[in-house]
């Protein structure tokens, strides 16, 4: 088996092991709906984590995604309140998200600034803008939004998916295609592997770097729309700390934080693992919610140490 | 005059002075200091007192950034230290109506600081021994640390009833806040340590080029490890000040977003994010700028949340000014040499 596939294999195996543990330990765990709920409850995280995968593959990081989600829910709620057509509102927030990401990408690329500090400032900016719109939670009563939120797509065995979860699956499929069989995707891997080599190969490094952050902003806005379906409200404190969950999902999914190595498919399992930890803790009933954080931290540690073992062969110059 | 303008602390100091001047325009009594209840009293003292925890954390962060690192776990460490101290002190009313602490105060404070330093050491080990990127290594403790703090406190806010503990965050010594003495003392100790011994040179050389420093015989691993440990320790001190100030420990909110403020204070103070160059005094000024800004926004009657937008604009401005590429463009435009337009830059 290829050495590169090993982290992904470990991730999938870990997910199956956790599922098996839950099935043995708790009654009613092994039902299709429990597993579909993993996707339904984490649809927005999944979408954002897919965008984050590209950023991390290119060797960068995007800390602004949680705040962009909050801003998206806020702008959606404000536009709907002003009587906008729901689809027009969605288009506007998607455009805004993409523009926000592209601006950050431009600053990072053009002025050679550190991605974490640019996106950190972007995070402050987006959260601050939320508060400028309103400090209260804005409810959404729009008929289209409510209908989408309540829609269930039956998938057999008496279980169903939400539209949000379906969007997440479609995003994963499209992203896998982009990552592995387009020029953009290959360039992202090449930049992560070594930016100067990618440049010497004649790849369009500059536009791809901006594109990566544009994509991350776009997926954050889409994640925000899905979250609006899920929450039916706009609030400045939605998705606080989601950027950390997204990064954790990407890392647990087997993508190297140094960039250049990883799979979008792994990120899906990273998200599912984060979800199943919460489900296991909920099923147990005696463990408090903060155990989630501790377990996620421990898993992050485990995977980072594993990564160091794989990286061991190629010494990195910081 | 030219030397003055080029001094590393010139721009941070000018920014702070402008902010203070602007504040005094909005609030006529802003700069007045009065002597009340045996200590100085006024908005300035209030700012100094409130900025103290940020100063302490930022001093630790300055050194970490100087050795090309980053510590985003400081907020979680603040929460852990506050939780440990609050749990060990607690306080119960004895039969005589006197409040007893659970453990002696020195033991509680010592344990909290030791735990915080251990957190820093852990980060350092991950960076130095496991070779992780600093942002990732400290991300682990940032996620898990808050969970640990919540585990310690059982998710509750732990109230402290033991009055001697309150002195750290609310007390006054010789007319000035105790917290300010702590922050000032820490700065002085660091300043002497880094300017009177070779340590400062070592830290700069590690930040400038870790590999060259190691080859030149600087014990980079040991020093980097110490720097991370110190950063954890500093976060612990801040945790004690914060919990003493509010007389409780809140594992969910103590030190929330503090890591971002600390990084901002360090950047504002003129420390290069790429490592190598650091300004301890600049960091102190940076922390004061942030706190003055916060107080000013409050006193202007603008919703305090606007603070975030202002901070974001500040970060963008500072990092663009630090970027050689941006300076190059500005210089070119300023000289009127527009014959060679760059792609992406109009005219």
mmCIF file of N, CA and C in Angstrom, chain A residues 15 66 76 100 113 121 147 190 249 286 298:
data_model
loop_
_atom_site.group_PDB
_atom_site.id
_atom_site.type_symbol
_atom_site.label_atom_id
_atom_site.label_comp_id
_atom_site.label_asym_id
_atom_site.label_seq_id
_atom_site.Cartn_x
_atom_site.Cartn_y
_atom_site.Cartn_z
ATOM 1 N N UNK A 15 -12.466 5.702 12.469
ATOM 2 C CA UNK A 15 -13.900 5.984 12.436
ATOM 3 C C UNK A 15 -14.691 4.687 12.613
ATOM 4 N N UNK A 66 -14.903 30.793 10.549
ATOM 5 C CA UNK A 66 -16.000 30.817 11.521
ATOM 6 C C UNK A 66 -16.705 32.165 11.510
ATOM 7 N N UNK A 76 -27.663 37.266 5.624
ATOM 8 C CA UNK A 76 -28.848 36.573 5.103
ATOM 9 C C UNK A 76 -30.078 37.024 5.866
ATOM 10 N N UNK A 100 -14.499 38.307 -0.007
ATOM 11 C CA UNK A 100 -13.767 38.432 1.252
ATOM 12 C C UNK A 100 -12.532 37.527 1.237
ATOM 13 N N UNK A 113 2.415 38.443 3.070
ATOM 14 C CA UNK A 113 2.114 38.480 4.502
ATOM 15 C C UNK A 113 1.818 37.068 4.997
ATOM 16 N N UNK A 121 -6.865 38.864 11.259
ATOM 17 C CA UNK A 121 -7.449 40.199 11.133
ATOM 18 C C UNK A 121 -8.794 40.094 10.418
ATOM 19 N N UNK A 147 -38.932 26.088 4.458
ATOM 20 C CA UNK A 147 -39.249 24.873 3.694
ATOM 21 C C UNK A 147 -37.982 24.051 3.485
ATOM 22 N N UNK A 190 1.110 21.275 -5.772
ATOM 23 C CA UNK A 190 2.487 21.641 -6.108
ATOM 24 C C UNK A 190 2.978 22.784 -5.224
ATOM 25 N N UNK A 249 -10.474 18.830 11.796
ATOM 26 C CA UNK A 249 -11.035 17.823 10.895
ATOM 27 C C UNK A 249 -10.075 17.536 9.747
ATOM 28 N N UNK A 286 -23.175 10.255 30.766
ATOM 29 C CA UNK A 286 -22.560 10.614 32.045
ATOM 30 C C UNK A 286 -21.362 11.536 31.832
ATOM 31 N N UNK A 298 -6.570 15.443 22.085
ATOM 32 C CA UNK A 298 -5.724 14.252 22.120
ATOM 33 C C UNK A 298 -5.573 13.662 20.719
#
